[in-house]
Amino acid sequence: MPLHTRLAAETLATALLLATVIGSTIMGTTLAPANPAFALFVTSTSTGGMLFVLISAFGPVSGAHINPVVSFGLAATGDFAWRECLPYCAAQTIGAIIGIWVAHAMFEQPMLQLSATTRDSFGLWLSEAVATFGLLLVVLGCAARKPAATAAAVGLYIAAAYWFTASSSFANPAMTLARAFTATAAGIRLGDVAGWIIAQCLGAFAACLVARLFWPRATAASEPLAAVSPRTPA
């Protein structure tokens, strides 16, 4: 696929993911304002299911990275071109912001918002490092040994990570930045974004090191990565 086609797919897929995250958060808190556990259940299941669908549908087009750390992680293991990482990250970030605006519009909220939700504790940073470490390890592990399982594995992992991490598992720098522009319960204060992204990058770096230990030279020896590698033909 030409680069511009893949970038369009990444933008659209990321927009749909963020519309799901923000829209389901609004729906959950509206239906059960006094029951945050129900709202989290709604968002976690919606996000996990949507990830399965998006990776299945857009994987053969762009790889369905939908996340800068996935793009850089695949580049670090040889499954993606380094020169395309920044364009992918830009497309993912733009798509994330568009998705938030779409969610606001669907629920008739102001399009332009800023979050006032403070998220700046060590526990939250550690949670993001752990969540991103696990996510990227799942992606790289599937890439090395079972590419066809990537969509289900990523969807299930994120659905679970909503519950076992204190941060509810953003695990995505593009998503983290975009969520500064929503005043819903899914938001994060703009001043706290940098700490989260640093934690996510540290988790991703650790995952790349572990992946090399578990699956040495796996990329060259494994079957084509249909679910996450844009080099694979549809």
PDB file of C-alpha atoms in Angstrom:
ATOM      1  CA  MET A   1       0.000   0.000   0.000  1.00  0.00           C
ATOM      2  CA  PRO A   2       1.286   3.543  -0.728  1.00  0.00           C
ATOM      3  CA  LEU A   3       2.329   5.521   2.324  1.00  0.00           C
ATOM      4  CA  HIS A   4      -0.503   8.043   1.984  1.00  0.00           C
ATOM      5  CA  THR A   5      -3.057   5.217   1.974  1.00  0.00           C
ATOM      6  CA  ARG A   6      -1.524   3.676   5.077  1.00  0.00           C
ATOM      7  CA  LEU A   7      -1.429   7.022   6.858  1.00  0.00           C
ATOM      8  CA  ALA A   8      -5.102   7.587   6.051  1.00  0.00           C
ATOM      9  CA  ALA A   9      -5.896   4.149   7.489  1.00  0.00           C
ATOM     10  CA  GLU A  10      -3.932   4.893  10.667  1.00  0.00           C
ATOM     11  CA  THR A  11      -5.727   8.215  11.073  1.00  0.00           C
ATOM     12  CA  LEU A  12      -9.150   6.659  10.609  1.00  0.00           C
ATOM     13  CA  ALA A  13      -8.459   3.648  12.840  1.00  0.00           C
ATOM     14  CA  THR A  14      -7.116   5.821  15.655  1.00  0.00           C
ATOM     15  CA  ALA A  15     -10.077   8.202  15.334  1.00  0.00           C
ATOM     16  CA  LEU A  16     -12.492   5.297  15.672  1.00  0.00           C
ATOM     17  CA  LEU A  17     -10.617   3.997  18.708  1.00  0.00           C
ATOM     18  CA  LEU A  18     -10.721   7.349  20.504  1.00  0.00           C
ATOM     19  CA  ALA A  19     -14.361   7.882  19.599  1.00  0.00           C
ATOM     20  CA  THR A  20     -14.982   4.522  21.257  1.00  0.00           C
ATOM     21  CA  VAL A  21     -13.001   5.348  24.389  1.00  0.00           C
ATOM     22  CA  ILE A  22     -14.543   8.781  24.928  1.00  0.00           C
ATOM     23  CA  GLY A  23     -18.029   7.867  23.740  1.00  0.00           C
ATOM     24  CA  SER A  24     -18.239   4.782  25.947  1.00  0.00           C
ATOM     25  CA  THR A  25     -16.951   6.805  28.902  1.00  0.00           C
ATOM     26  CA  ILE A  26     -19.670   9.392  28.404  1.00  0.00           C
ATOM     27  CA  MET A  27     -22.298   6.683  27.977  1.00  0.00           C
ATOM     28  CA  GLY A  28     -21.158   4.747  31.038  1.00  0.00           C
ATOM     29  CA  THR A  29     -21.055   7.761  33.340  1.00  0.00           C
ATOM     30  CA  THR A  30     -24.424   8.957  32.019  1.00  0.00           C
ATOM     31  CA  LEU A  31     -26.168   5.619  32.582  1.00  0.00           C
ATOM     32  CA  ALA A  32     -24.618   4.987  35.983  1.00  0.00           C
ATOM     33  CA  PRO A  33     -23.264   8.231  37.464  1.00  0.00           C
ATOM     34  CA  ALA A  34     -23.013   6.679  40.930  1.00  0.00           C
ATOM     35  CA  ASN A  35     -21.388   3.444  39.754  1.00  0.00           C
ATOM     36  CA  PRO A  36     -17.833   4.002  38.433  1.00  0.00           C
ATOM     37  CA  ALA A  37     -17.218   0.244  38.223  1.00  0.00           C
ATOM     38  CA  PHE A  38     -20.014  -0.093  35.675  1.00  0.00           C
ATOM     39  CA  ALA A  39     -18.657   2.848  33.688  1.00  0.00           C
ATOM     40  CA  LEU A  40     -15.196   1.250  33.636  1.00  0.00           C
ATOM     41  CA  PHE A  41     -16.691  -2.063  32.536  1.00  0.00           C
ATOM     42  CA  VAL A  42     -18.474  -0.338  29.659  1.00  0.00           C
ATOM     43  CA  THR A  43     -15.309   1.408  28.506  1.00  0.00           C
ATOM     44  CA  SER A  44     -12.992  -1.587  28.903  1.00  0.00           C
ATOM     45  CA  THR A  45     -15.208  -3.987  26.972  1.00  0.00           C
ATOM     46  CA  SER A  46     -15.965  -1.418  24.269  1.00  0.00           C
ATOM     47  CA  THR A  47     -12.294  -0.574  23.813  1.00  0.00           C
ATOM     48  CA  GLY A  48     -11.154  -4.197  23.776  1.00  0.00           C
ATOM     49  CA  GLY A  49     -13.807  -5.148  21.258  1.00  0.00           C
ATOM     50  CA  MET A  50     -13.070  -2.168  19.038  1.00  0.00           C
ATOM     51  CA  LEU A  51      -9.348  -2.937  19.032  1.00  0.00           C
ATOM     52  CA  PHE A  52     -10.081  -6.462  17.813  1.00  0.00           C
ATOM     53  CA  VAL A  53     -12.236  -5.082  15.007  1.00  0.00           C
ATOM     54  CA  LEU A  54      -9.816  -2.318  13.985  1.00  0.00           C
ATOM     55  CA  ILE A  55      -6.726  -4.535  13.920  1.00  0.00           C
ATOM     56  CA  SER A  56      -8.604  -7.183  11.955  1.00  0.00           C
ATOM     57  CA  ALA A  57      -9.917  -4.661   9.413  1.00  0.00           C
ATOM     58  CA  PHE A  58      -6.994  -2.254   9.047  1.00  0.00           C
ATOM     59  CA  GLY A  59      -4.114  -4.644   9.683  1.00  0.00           C
ATOM     60  CA  PRO A  60      -3.763  -5.653   6.019  1.00  0.00           C
ATOM     61  CA  VAL A  61      -3.829  -1.976   4.990  1.00  0.00           C
ATOM     62  CA  SER A  62      -1.545  -0.097   7.393  1.00  0.00           C
ATOM     63  CA  GLY A  63      -0.631  -2.653  10.019  1.00  0.00           C
ATOM     64  CA  ALA A  64      -3.174  -1.056  12.390  1.00  0.00           C
ATOM     65  CA  HIS A  65      -0.497   0.150  14.785  1.00  0.00           C
ATOM     66  CA  ILE A  66      -2.857   2.837  16.172  1.00  0.00           C
ATOM     67  CA  ASN A  67      -0.122   3.652  18.687  1.00  0.00           C
ATOM     68  CA  PRO A  68       3.308   5.332  18.335  1.00  0.00           C
ATOM     69  CA  VAL A  69       5.029   2.862  20.669  1.00  0.00           C
ATOM     70  CA  VAL A  70       3.847   0.008  18.457  1.00  0.00           C
ATOM     71  CA  SER A  71       5.296   1.704  15.374  1.00  0.00           C
ATOM     72  CA  PHE A  72       8.642   2.341  17.066  1.00  0.00           C
ATOM     73  CA  GLY A  73       8.665  -1.102  18.690  1.00  0.00           C
ATOM     74  CA  LEU A  74       8.144  -2.836  15.352  1.00  0.00           C
ATOM     75  CA  ALA A  75      10.871  -0.651  13.828  1.00  0.00           C
ATOM     76  CA  ALA A  76      13.248  -1.665  16.632  1.00  0.00           C
ATOM     77  CA  THR A  77      12.673  -5.348  15.851  1.00  0.00           C
ATOM     78  CA  GLY A  78      12.948  -4.953  12.089  1.00  0.00           C
ATOM     79  CA  ASP A  79       9.273  -5.259  11.149  1.00  0.00           C
ATOM     80  CA  PHE A  80       8.775  -1.632  10.156  1.00  0.00           C
ATOM     81  CA  ALA A  81      10.775   1.109   8.453  1.00  0.00           C
ATOM     82  CA  TRP A  82      12.251   3.716  10.829  1.00  0.00           C
ATOM     83  CA  ARG A  83      11.681   6.479   8.259  1.00  0.00           C
ATOM     84  CA  GLU A  84       7.920   5.901   8.454  1.00  0.00           C
ATOM     85  CA  CYS A  85       7.632   6.090  12.249  1.00  0.00           C
ATOM     86  CA  LEU A  86       7.202   9.869  12.472  1.00  0.00           C
ATOM     87  CA  PRO A  87       4.544  10.052   9.716  1.00  0.00           C
ATOM     88  CA  TYR A  88       2.683   7.218  11.437  1.00  0.00           C
ATOM     89  CA  CYS A  89       2.897   9.004  14.806  1.00  0.00           C
ATOM     90  CA  ALA A  90       1.573  12.215  13.266  1.00  0.00           C
ATOM     91  CA  ALA A  91      -1.332  10.373  11.646  1.00  0.00           C
ATOM     92  CA  GLN A  92      -2.142   8.568  14.904  1.00  0.00           C
ATOM     93  CA  THR A  93      -2.112  11.804  16.921  1.00  0.00           C
ATOM     94  CA  ILE A  94      -4.298  13.641  14.414  1.00  0.00           C
ATOM     95  CA  GLY A  95      -6.693  10.706  14.314  1.00  0.00           C
ATOM     96  CA  ALA A  96      -6.881  10.588  18.115  1.00  0.00           C
ATOM     97  CA  ILE A  97      -7.871  14.247  18.351  1.00  0.00           C
ATOM     98  CA  ILE A  98     -10.427  13.873  15.557  1.00  0.00           C
ATOM     99  CA  GLY A  99     -11.929  10.884  17.364  1.00  0.00           C
ATOM    100  CA  ILE A 100     -12.374  12.907  20.535  1.00  0.00           C
ATOM    101  CA  TRP A 101     -14.085  15.709  18.624  1.00  0.00           C
ATOM    102  CA  VAL A 102     -16.414  13.183  17.002  1.00  0.00           C
ATOM    103  CA  ALA A 103     -17.334  11.722  20.404  1.00  0.00           C
ATOM    104  CA  HIS A 104     -18.044  15.198  21.779  1.00  0.00           C
ATOM    105  CA  ALA A 105     -20.246  15.971  18.781  1.00  0.00           C
ATOM    106  CA  MET A 106     -22.181  12.701  19.054  1.00  0.00           C
ATOM    107  CA  PHE A 107     -23.082  13.452  22.651  1.00  0.00           C
ATOM    108  CA  GLU A 108     -23.724  17.141  21.921  1.00  0.00           C
ATOM    109  CA  GLN A 109     -20.891  18.382  24.085  1.00  0.00           C
ATOM    110  CA  PRO A 110     -18.604  21.340  23.323  1.00  0.00           C
ATOM    111  CA  MET A 111     -16.106  20.283  20.683  1.00  0.00           C
ATOM    112  CA  LEU A 112     -13.158  22.093  22.240  1.00  0.00           C
ATOM    113  CA  GLN A 113     -12.447  21.094  25.820  1.00  0.00           C
ATOM    114  CA  LEU A 114      -9.482  20.888  28.197  1.00  0.00           C
ATOM    115  CA  SER A 115      -9.222  18.305  30.934  1.00  0.00           C
ATOM    116  CA  ALA A 116      -8.772  19.379  34.552  1.00  0.00           C
ATOM    117  CA  THR A 117      -8.254  15.816  35.825  1.00  0.00           C
ATOM    118  CA  THR A 118      -4.961  15.600  37.726  1.00  0.00           C
ATOM    119  CA  ARG A 119      -2.988  12.416  37.092  1.00  0.00           C
ATOM    120  CA  ASP A 120       0.548  12.940  38.365  1.00  0.00           C
ATOM    121  CA  SER A 121       1.381  10.290  40.969  1.00  0.00           C
ATOM    122  CA  PHE A 122       4.177   7.706  40.937  1.00  0.00           C
ATOM    123  CA  GLY A 123       1.642   4.880  40.976  1.00  0.00           C
ATOM    124  CA  LEU A 124       0.026   6.181  37.792  1.00  0.00           C
ATOM    125  CA  TRP A 125       3.382   6.560  36.039  1.00  0.00           C
ATOM    126  CA  LEU A 126       4.371   3.046  37.059  1.00  0.00           C
ATOM    127  CA  SER A 127       1.006   1.772  35.868  1.00  0.00           C
ATOM    128  CA  GLU A 128       1.555   3.313  32.450  1.00  0.00           C
ATOM    129  CA  ALA A 129       5.040   1.838  32.191  1.00  0.00           C
ATOM    130  CA  VAL A 130       3.697  -1.612  33.096  1.00  0.00           C
ATOM    131  CA  ALA A 131       0.664  -1.303  30.806  1.00  0.00           C
ATOM    132  CA  THR A 132       2.791  -0.231  27.826  1.00  0.00           C
ATOM    133  CA  PHE A 133       5.418  -2.869  28.550  1.00  0.00           C
ATOM    134  CA  GLY A 134       2.778  -5.584  28.507  1.00  0.00           C
ATOM    135  CA  LEU A 135       1.018  -4.264  25.424  1.00  0.00           C
ATOM    136  CA  LEU A 136       4.148  -4.038  23.318  1.00  0.00           C
ATOM    137  CA  LEU A 137       5.365  -7.409  24.525  1.00  0.00           C
ATOM    138  CA  VAL A 138       2.054  -8.932  23.407  1.00  0.00           C
ATOM    139  CA  VAL A 139       2.356  -7.268  19.989  1.00  0.00           C
ATOM    140  CA  LEU A 140       5.977  -8.335  19.489  1.00  0.00           C
ATOM    141  CA  GLY A 141       5.327 -11.823  20.774  1.00  0.00           C
ATOM    142  CA  CYS A 142       2.446 -12.315  18.379  1.00  0.00           C
ATOM    143  CA  ALA A 143       4.527 -10.828  15.572  1.00  0.00           C
ATOM    144  CA  ALA A 144       7.251 -13.360  16.234  1.00  0.00           C
ATOM    145  CA  ARG A 145       5.188 -16.505  16.685  1.00  0.00           C
ATOM    146  CA  LYS A 146       1.478 -16.104  15.954  1.00  0.00           C
ATOM    147  CA  PRO A 147       0.558 -13.018  13.905  1.00  0.00           C
ATOM    148  CA  ALA A 148      -3.021 -14.138  13.321  1.00  0.00           C
ATOM    149  CA  ALA A 149      -3.684 -13.911  17.068  1.00  0.00           C
ATOM    150  CA  THR A 150      -2.646 -10.254  17.344  1.00  0.00           C
ATOM    151  CA  ALA A 151      -6.114  -8.692  17.112  1.00  0.00           C
ATOM    152  CA  ALA A 152      -7.623 -10.903  19.797  1.00  0.00           C
ATOM    153  CA  ALA A 153      -4.553 -10.738  22.028  1.00  0.00           C
ATOM    154  CA  VAL A 154      -4.319  -6.940  21.960  1.00  0.00           C
ATOM    155  CA  GLY A 155      -8.056  -6.473  22.495  1.00  0.00           C
ATOM    156  CA  LEU A 156      -8.124  -8.845  25.445  1.00  0.00           C
ATOM    157  CA  TYR A 157      -4.963  -7.394  26.964  1.00  0.00           C
ATOM    158  CA  ILE A 158      -6.259  -3.817  26.902  1.00  0.00           C
ATOM    159  CA  ALA A 159      -9.654  -4.875  28.272  1.00  0.00           C
ATOM    160  CA  ALA A 160      -7.861  -6.545  31.188  1.00  0.00           C
ATOM    161  CA  ALA A 161      -5.342  -3.715  31.662  1.00  0.00           C
ATOM    162  CA  TYR A 162      -8.176  -1.249  32.264  1.00  0.00           C
ATOM    163  CA  TRP A 163      -8.790  -3.182  35.477  1.00  0.00           C
ATOM    164  CA  PHE A 164      -5.376  -4.229  36.758  1.00  0.00           C
ATOM    165  CA  THR A 165      -3.586  -0.880  36.333  1.00  0.00           C
ATOM    166  CA  ALA A 166      -4.227   2.185  38.482  1.00  0.00           C
ATOM    167  CA  SER A 167      -4.106   4.379  35.376  1.00  0.00           C
ATOM    168  CA  SER A 168      -6.755   2.366  33.477  1.00  0.00           C
ATOM    169  CA  SER A 169      -4.098   1.706  30.848  1.00  0.00           C
ATOM    170  CA  PHE A 170      -3.750   4.523  28.325  1.00  0.00           C
ATOM    171  CA  ALA A 171      -0.535   2.820  27.047  1.00  0.00           C
ATOM    172  CA  ASN A 172      -0.480   5.056  23.970  1.00  0.00           C
ATOM    173  CA  PRO A 173       1.284   8.449  23.647  1.00  0.00           C
ATOM    174  CA  ALA A 174      -1.057   9.687  20.893  1.00  0.00           C
ATOM    175  CA  MET A 175      -4.100   8.764  22.948  1.00  0.00           C
ATOM    176  CA  THR A 176      -2.602  10.319  26.079  1.00  0.00           C
ATOM    177  CA  LEU A 177      -2.002  13.671  24.394  1.00  0.00           C
ATOM    178  CA  ALA A 178      -5.436  13.673  22.765  1.00  0.00           C
ATOM    179  CA  ARG A 179      -7.198  12.905  26.051  1.00  0.00           C
ATOM    180  CA  ALA A 180      -5.940  16.225  27.413  1.00  0.00           C
ATOM    181  CA  PHE A 181      -8.564  17.762  25.120  1.00  0.00           C
ATOM    182  CA  THR A 182     -11.620  16.208  26.731  1.00  0.00           C
ATOM    183  CA  ALA A 183     -13.208  17.266  30.004  1.00  0.00           C
ATOM    184  CA  THR A 184     -14.897  13.874  30.389  1.00  0.00           C
ATOM    185  CA  ALA A 185     -13.850  11.303  32.987  1.00  0.00           C
ATOM    186  CA  ALA A 186     -11.379   9.901  30.444  1.00  0.00           C
ATOM    187  CA  GLY A 187      -9.334  13.105  30.364  1.00  0.00           C
ATOM    188  CA  ILE A 188      -5.887  13.976  31.696  1.00  0.00           C
ATOM    189  CA  ARG A 189      -4.586  17.427  32.577  1.00  0.00           C
ATOM    190  CA  LEU A 190      -2.308  18.742  29.822  1.00  0.00           C
ATOM    191  CA  GLY A 191       0.487  19.420  32.303  1.00  0.00           C
ATOM    192  CA  ASP A 192       0.540  15.744  33.317  1.00  0.00           C
ATOM    193  CA  VAL A 193       0.866  14.360  29.794  1.00  0.00           C
ATOM    194  CA  ALA A 194       4.676  14.504  29.607  1.00  0.00           C
ATOM    195  CA  GLY A 195       5.166  12.290  32.654  1.00  0.00           C
ATOM    196  CA  TRP A 196       2.808   9.685  31.242  1.00  0.00           C
ATOM    197  CA  ILE A 197       4.462   9.641  27.842  1.00  0.00           C
ATOM    198  CA  ILE A 198       7.903   9.269  29.422  1.00  0.00           C
ATOM    199  CA  ALA A 199       6.621   6.313  31.462  1.00  0.00           C
ATOM    200  CA  GLN A 200       5.080   4.752  28.345  1.00  0.00           C
ATOM    201  CA  CYS A 201       8.338   5.113  26.412  1.00  0.00           C
ATOM    202  CA  LEU A 202      10.312   3.502  29.239  1.00  0.00           C
ATOM    203  CA  GLY A 203       7.882   0.596  29.307  1.00  0.00           C
ATOM    204  CA  ALA A 204       8.126   0.221  25.535  1.00  0.00           C
ATOM    205  CA  PHE A 205      11.933   0.262  25.645  1.00  0.00           C
ATOM    206  CA  ALA A 206      11.934  -2.484  28.278  1.00  0.00           C
ATOM    207  CA  ALA A 207       9.519  -4.540  26.162  1.00  0.00           C
ATOM    208  CA  CYS A 208      11.836  -4.317  23.144  1.00  0.00           C
ATOM    209  CA  LEU A 209      14.753  -5.595  25.241  1.00  0.00           C
ATOM    210  CA  VAL A 210      12.736  -8.493  26.617  1.00  0.00           C
ATOM    211  CA  ALA A 211      11.374  -9.329  23.157  1.00  0.00           C
ATOM    212  CA  ARG A 212      14.917  -9.673  21.834  1.00  0.00           C
ATOM    213  CA  LEU A 213      15.669 -12.067  24.676  1.00  0.00           C
ATOM    214  CA  PHE A 214      12.556 -14.205  24.203  1.00  0.00           C
ATOM    215  CA  TRP A 215      12.366 -14.125  20.405  1.00  0.00           C
ATOM    216  CA  PRO A 216      15.891 -13.533  19.018  1.00  0.00           C
ATOM    217  CA  ARG A 217      15.902 -12.807  15.300  1.00  0.00           C
ATOM    218  CA  ALA A 218      12.262 -13.876  15.361  1.00  0.00           C
ATOM    219  CA  THR A 219      11.183 -11.368  12.756  1.00  0.00           C
ATOM    220  CA  ALA A 220      13.343 -12.775  10.005  1.00  0.00           C
ATOM    221  CA  ALA A 221      12.390 -16.345  10.804  1.00  0.00           C
ATOM    222  CA  SER A 222       8.684 -15.924  11.402  1.00  0.00           C
ATOM    223  CA  GLU A 223       5.739 -15.925   9.030  1.00  0.00           C
ATOM    224  CA  PRO A 224       4.624 -12.554   7.546  1.00  0.00           C
ATOM    225  CA  LEU A 225       3.036 -10.258  10.081  1.00  0.00           C
ATOM    226  CA  ALA A 226      -0.408  -9.777   8.545  1.00  0.00           C
ATOM    227  CA  ALA A 227      -1.930  -8.274  11.664  1.00  0.00           C
ATOM    228  CA  VAL A 228       0.581  -5.572  12.436  1.00  0.00           C
ATOM    229  CA  SER A 229       3.092  -5.163   9.609  1.00  0.00           C
ATOM    230  CA  PRO A 230       2.215  -2.834   6.738  1.00  0.00           C
ATOM    231  CA  ARG A 231       4.748  -4.632   4.537  1.00  0.00           C
ATOM    232  CA  THR A 232       2.490  -7.657   4.308  1.00  0.00           C
ATOM    233  CA  PRO A 233       0.188  -7.716   1.267  1.00  0.00           C
ATOM    234  CA  ALA A 234      -3.526  -7.947   1.920  1.00  0.00           C
TER     235      ALA A 234
END
